[in-house]
GROMACS .gro file of C-alpha atoms in nm:
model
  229
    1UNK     CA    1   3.493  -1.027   0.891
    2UNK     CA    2   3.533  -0.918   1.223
    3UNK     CA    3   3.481  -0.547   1.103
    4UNK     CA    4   3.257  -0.622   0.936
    5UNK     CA    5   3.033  -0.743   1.261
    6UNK     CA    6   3.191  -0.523   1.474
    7UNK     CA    7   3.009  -0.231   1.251
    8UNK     CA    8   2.643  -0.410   1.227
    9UNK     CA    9   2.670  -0.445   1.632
   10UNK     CA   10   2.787  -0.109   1.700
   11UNK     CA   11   2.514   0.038   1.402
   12UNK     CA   12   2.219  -0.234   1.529
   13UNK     CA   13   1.967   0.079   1.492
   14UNK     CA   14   2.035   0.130   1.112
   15UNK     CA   15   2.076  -0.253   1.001
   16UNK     CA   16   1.811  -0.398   1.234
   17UNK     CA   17   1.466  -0.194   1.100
   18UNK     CA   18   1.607  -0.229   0.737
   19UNK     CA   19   1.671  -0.642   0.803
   20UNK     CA   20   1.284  -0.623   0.942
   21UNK     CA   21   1.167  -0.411   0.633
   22UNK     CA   22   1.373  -0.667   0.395
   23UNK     CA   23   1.156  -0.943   0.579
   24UNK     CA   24   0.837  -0.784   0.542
   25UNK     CA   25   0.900  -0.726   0.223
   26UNK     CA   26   1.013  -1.073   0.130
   27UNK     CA   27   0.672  -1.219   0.320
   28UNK     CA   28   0.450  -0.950   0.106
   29UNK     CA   29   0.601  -1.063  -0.235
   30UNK     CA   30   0.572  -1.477  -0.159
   31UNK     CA   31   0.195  -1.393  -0.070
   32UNK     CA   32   0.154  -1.164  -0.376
   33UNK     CA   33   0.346  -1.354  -0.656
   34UNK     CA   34   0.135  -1.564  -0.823
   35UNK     CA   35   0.239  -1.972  -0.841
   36UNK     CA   36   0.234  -2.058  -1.203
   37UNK     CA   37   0.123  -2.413  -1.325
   38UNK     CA   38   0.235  -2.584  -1.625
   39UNK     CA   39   0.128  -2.866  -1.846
   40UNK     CA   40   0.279  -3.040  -2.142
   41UNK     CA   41   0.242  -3.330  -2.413
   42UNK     CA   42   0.413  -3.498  -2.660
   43UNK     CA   43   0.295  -3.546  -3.018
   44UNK     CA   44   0.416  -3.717  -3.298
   45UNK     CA   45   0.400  -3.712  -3.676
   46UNK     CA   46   0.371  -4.032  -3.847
   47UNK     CA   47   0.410  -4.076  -4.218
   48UNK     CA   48   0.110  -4.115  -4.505
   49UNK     CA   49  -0.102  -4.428  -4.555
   50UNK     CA   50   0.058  -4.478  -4.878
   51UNK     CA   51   0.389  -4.475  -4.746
   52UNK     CA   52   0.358  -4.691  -4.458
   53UNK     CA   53   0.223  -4.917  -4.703
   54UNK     CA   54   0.536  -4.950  -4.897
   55UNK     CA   55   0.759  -5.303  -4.848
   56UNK     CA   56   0.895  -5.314  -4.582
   57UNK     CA   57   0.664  -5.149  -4.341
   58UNK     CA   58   0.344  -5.335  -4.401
   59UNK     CA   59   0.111  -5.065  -4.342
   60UNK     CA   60   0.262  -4.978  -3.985
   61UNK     CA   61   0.359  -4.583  -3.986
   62UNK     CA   62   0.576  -4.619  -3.704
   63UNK     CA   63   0.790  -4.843  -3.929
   64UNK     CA   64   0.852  -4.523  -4.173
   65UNK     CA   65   0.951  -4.275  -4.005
   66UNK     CA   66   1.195  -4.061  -4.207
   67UNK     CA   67   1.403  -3.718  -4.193
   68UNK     CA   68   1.097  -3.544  -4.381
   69UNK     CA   69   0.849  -3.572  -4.107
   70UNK     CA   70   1.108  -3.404  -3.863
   71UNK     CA   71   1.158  -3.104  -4.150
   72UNK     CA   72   0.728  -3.137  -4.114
   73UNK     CA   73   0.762  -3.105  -3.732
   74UNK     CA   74   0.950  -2.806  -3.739
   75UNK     CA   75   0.732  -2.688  -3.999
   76UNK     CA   76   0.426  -2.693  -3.835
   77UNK     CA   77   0.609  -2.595  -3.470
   78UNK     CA   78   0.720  -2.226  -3.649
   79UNK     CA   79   0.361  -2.204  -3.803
   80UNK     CA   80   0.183  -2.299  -3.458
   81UNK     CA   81   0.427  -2.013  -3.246
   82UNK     CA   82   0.276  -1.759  -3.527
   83UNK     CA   83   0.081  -1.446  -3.440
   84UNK     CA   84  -0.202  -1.578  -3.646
   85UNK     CA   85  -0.209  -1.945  -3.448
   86UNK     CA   86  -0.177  -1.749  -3.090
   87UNK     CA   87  -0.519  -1.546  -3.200
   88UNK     CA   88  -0.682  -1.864  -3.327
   89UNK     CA   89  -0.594  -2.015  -2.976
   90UNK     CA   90  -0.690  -1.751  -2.796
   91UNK     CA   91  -1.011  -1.752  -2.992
   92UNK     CA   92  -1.048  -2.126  -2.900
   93UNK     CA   93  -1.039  -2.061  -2.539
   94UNK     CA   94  -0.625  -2.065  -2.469
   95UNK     CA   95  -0.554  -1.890  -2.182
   96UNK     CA   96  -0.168  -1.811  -2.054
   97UNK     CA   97   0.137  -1.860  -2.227
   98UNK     CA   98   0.185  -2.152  -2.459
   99UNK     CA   99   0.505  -2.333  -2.648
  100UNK     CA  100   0.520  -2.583  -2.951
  101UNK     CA  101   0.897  -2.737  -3.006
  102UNK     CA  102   1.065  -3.008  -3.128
  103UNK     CA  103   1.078  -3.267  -2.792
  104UNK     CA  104   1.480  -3.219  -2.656
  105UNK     CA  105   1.727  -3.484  -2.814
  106UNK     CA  106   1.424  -3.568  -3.066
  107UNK     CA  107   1.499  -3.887  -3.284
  108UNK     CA  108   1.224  -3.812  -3.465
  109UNK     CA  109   0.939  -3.604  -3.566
  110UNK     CA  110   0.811  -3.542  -3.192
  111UNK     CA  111   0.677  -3.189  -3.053
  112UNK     CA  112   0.650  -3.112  -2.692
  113UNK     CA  113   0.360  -2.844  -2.652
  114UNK     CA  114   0.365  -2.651  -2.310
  115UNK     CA  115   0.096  -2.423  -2.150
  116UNK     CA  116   0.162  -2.233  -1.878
  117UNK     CA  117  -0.052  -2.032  -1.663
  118UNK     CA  118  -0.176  -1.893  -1.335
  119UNK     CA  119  -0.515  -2.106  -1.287
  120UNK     CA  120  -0.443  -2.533  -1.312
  121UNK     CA  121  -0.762  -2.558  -1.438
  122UNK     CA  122  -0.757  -2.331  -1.712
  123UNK     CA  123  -0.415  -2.465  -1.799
  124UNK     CA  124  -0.545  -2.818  -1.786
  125UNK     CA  125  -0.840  -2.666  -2.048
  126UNK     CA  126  -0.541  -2.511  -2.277
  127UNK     CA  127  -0.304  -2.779  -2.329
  128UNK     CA  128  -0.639  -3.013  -2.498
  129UNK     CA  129  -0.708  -2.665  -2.692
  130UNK     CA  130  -0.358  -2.683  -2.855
  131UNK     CA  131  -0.299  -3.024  -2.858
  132UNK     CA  132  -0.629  -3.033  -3.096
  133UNK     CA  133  -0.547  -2.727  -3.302
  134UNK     CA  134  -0.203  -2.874  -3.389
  135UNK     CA  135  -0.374  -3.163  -3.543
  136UNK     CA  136  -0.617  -2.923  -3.719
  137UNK     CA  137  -0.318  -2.712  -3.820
  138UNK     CA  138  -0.146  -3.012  -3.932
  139UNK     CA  139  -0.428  -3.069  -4.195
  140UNK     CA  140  -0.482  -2.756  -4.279
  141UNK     CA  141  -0.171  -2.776  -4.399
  142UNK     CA  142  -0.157  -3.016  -4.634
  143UNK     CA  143  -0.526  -2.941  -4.772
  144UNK     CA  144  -0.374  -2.589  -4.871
  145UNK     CA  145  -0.130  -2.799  -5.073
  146UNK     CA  146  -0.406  -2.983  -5.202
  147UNK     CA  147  -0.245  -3.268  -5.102
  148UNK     CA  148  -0.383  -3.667  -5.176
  149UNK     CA  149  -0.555  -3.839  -4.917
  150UNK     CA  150  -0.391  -4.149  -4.899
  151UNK     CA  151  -0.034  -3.905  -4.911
  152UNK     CA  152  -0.097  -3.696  -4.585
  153UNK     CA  153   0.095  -3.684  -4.241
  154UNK     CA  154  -0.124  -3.776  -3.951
  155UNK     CA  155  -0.005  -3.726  -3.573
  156UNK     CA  156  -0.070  -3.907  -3.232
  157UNK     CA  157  -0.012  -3.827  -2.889
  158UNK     CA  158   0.236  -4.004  -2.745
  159UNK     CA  159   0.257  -3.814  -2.378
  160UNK     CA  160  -0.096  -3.694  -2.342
  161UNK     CA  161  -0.136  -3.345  -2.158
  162UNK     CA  162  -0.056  -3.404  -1.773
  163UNK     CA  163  -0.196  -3.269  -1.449
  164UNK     CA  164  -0.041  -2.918  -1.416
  165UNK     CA  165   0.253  -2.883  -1.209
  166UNK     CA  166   0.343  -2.573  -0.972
  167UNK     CA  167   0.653  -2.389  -1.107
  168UNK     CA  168   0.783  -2.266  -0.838
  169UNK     CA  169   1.147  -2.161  -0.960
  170UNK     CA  170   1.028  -1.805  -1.086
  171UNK     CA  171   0.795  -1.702  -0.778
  172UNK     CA  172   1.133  -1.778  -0.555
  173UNK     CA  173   1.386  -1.617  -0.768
  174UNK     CA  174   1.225  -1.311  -0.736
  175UNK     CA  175   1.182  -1.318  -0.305
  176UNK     CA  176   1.537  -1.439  -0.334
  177UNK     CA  177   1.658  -1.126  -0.493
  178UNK     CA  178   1.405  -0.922  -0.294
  179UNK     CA  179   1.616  -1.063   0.053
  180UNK     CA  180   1.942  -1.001  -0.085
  181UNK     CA  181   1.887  -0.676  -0.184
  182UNK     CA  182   1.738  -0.567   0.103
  183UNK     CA  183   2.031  -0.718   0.324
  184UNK     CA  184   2.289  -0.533   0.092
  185UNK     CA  185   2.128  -0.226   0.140
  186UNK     CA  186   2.082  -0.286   0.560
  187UNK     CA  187   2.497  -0.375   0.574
  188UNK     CA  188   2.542  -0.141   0.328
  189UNK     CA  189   2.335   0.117   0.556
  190UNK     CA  190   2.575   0.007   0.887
  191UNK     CA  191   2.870   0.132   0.699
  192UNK     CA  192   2.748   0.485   0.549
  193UNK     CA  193   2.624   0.532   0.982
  194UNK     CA  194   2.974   0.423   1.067
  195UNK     CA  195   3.145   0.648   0.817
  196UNK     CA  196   2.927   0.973   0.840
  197UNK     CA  197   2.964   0.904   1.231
  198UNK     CA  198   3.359   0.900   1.199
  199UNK     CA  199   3.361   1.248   0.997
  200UNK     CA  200   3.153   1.419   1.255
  201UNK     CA  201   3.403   1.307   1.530
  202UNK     CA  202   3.682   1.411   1.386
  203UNK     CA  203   3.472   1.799   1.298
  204UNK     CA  204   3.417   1.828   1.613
  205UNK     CA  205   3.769   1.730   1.764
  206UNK     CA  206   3.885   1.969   1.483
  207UNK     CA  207   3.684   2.224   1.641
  208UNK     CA  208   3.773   2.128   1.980
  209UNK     CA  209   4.153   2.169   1.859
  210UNK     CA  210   4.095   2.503   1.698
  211UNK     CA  211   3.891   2.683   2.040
  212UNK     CA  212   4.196   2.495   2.228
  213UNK     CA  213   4.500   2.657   2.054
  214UNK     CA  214   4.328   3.040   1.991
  215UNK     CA  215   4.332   2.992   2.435
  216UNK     CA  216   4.679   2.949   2.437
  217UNK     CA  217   4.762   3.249   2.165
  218UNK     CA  218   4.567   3.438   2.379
  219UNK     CA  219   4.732   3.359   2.730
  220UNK     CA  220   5.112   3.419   2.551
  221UNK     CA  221   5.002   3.761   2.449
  222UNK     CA  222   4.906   3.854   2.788
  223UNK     CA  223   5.232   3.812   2.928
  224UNK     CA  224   5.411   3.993   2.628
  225UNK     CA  225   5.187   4.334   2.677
  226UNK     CA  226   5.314   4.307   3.057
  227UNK     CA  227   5.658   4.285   2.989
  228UNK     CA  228   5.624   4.560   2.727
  229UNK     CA  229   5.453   4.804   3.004
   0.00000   0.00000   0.00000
């Protein structure tokens, strides 16, 4: 370590403009990046009319809940993540990126749709657009089927779509890696100085050494051509 400083103080002229580019750099990207903003809610599938009315639930769906309306759930997640639903939503005034999954450790038939985007308001605007085209979706569904009335899956909102939230994670990630590449390349600059500056002083005293001795070849032939004379 003490090297290691010992080079960056001796090489200040190489490290320090690259340490005040990395920082100029850094400053540039936080002010360019753009914050993102993100919304969710939580839906729910609950089962048909007819079922709920089934002994002993009493005509309260969220007393029959059952494994089918989480294989529904995932169902109509894959179908809403198509390329045909991200048209329709774009069509429907979704802007940004969006997300339809099964809600983490799910008990039941619940989907967390997620909007992100770089304008809160617009996001605020999406997540309603997909929460309502889910429902749609989730009809549309079953009418293809043809299915009875009284036998389709309904859903509610159980987490309606929140105030967008900054995600800030992403934007500072990247000036992260921005600084710390631009210091690697600054300490990595104070060594390449220190090395190319070590292999011209040791040309140089090579060339120094080599005028040095071809003197003293020369002086003990002087003598030689006297002697021979």
């Amino acid at each position: 370590m003490r090297e290691v400083l010992r080079v960056i103080r001796k090489r200040w002229y190489v490290t320090l403009p690259m340490v005040l580019i990395t920082v100029a750099l850094s400053a540039v990207a936080n002010a360019v990046l753009p914050t993102t903003y993100q919304s969710q809610c939580s839906i729910s599938l609950l089962n048909s009319p007819d079922v709920a009315a089934e002994a002993p639930n009493n005509g309260n769906p969220f007393l029959s809940f059952s494994q089918a309306l989480t294989v529904t759930a995932d169902f109509l997640g894959r179908r809403l993540s198509s390329d045909e639903s991200a048209k329709d939503l774009k069509a429907r005034g979704l802007t940004g990126e969006y997300g339809v999954k099964l809600a983490d450790n799910a008990m039941g038939p619940f989907l967390t749709l997620t909007v992100t985007g770089p304008d809160p308001a617009r996001v605020r605007k999406s997540i309603e657009v997909l929460n309502t085209y889910a429902a749609d979706q989730l009809k549309a569904i079953q009418t293809e089927q043809k299915a009875p009335a009284g036998s389709q899956i309904s859903s509610t909102v159980i987490i309606p779509p929140q105030a967008p939230q900054a995600q800030r994670k992403q934007k500072l990630q990247s000036v992260a890696l921005i600084a710390m590449g631009g210091l690697a390349v600054a300490f990595l600059s104070a060594f390449v100085a220190e090395n190319l500056a070590g292999v011209l002083q040791r040309r140089r005293a090579g060339s120094a050494g080599g005028g040095a001795g071809a003197g003293s070849l020369e002086q003990a032939a002087e003598p030689s051509l006297a002697a021979g004379r």
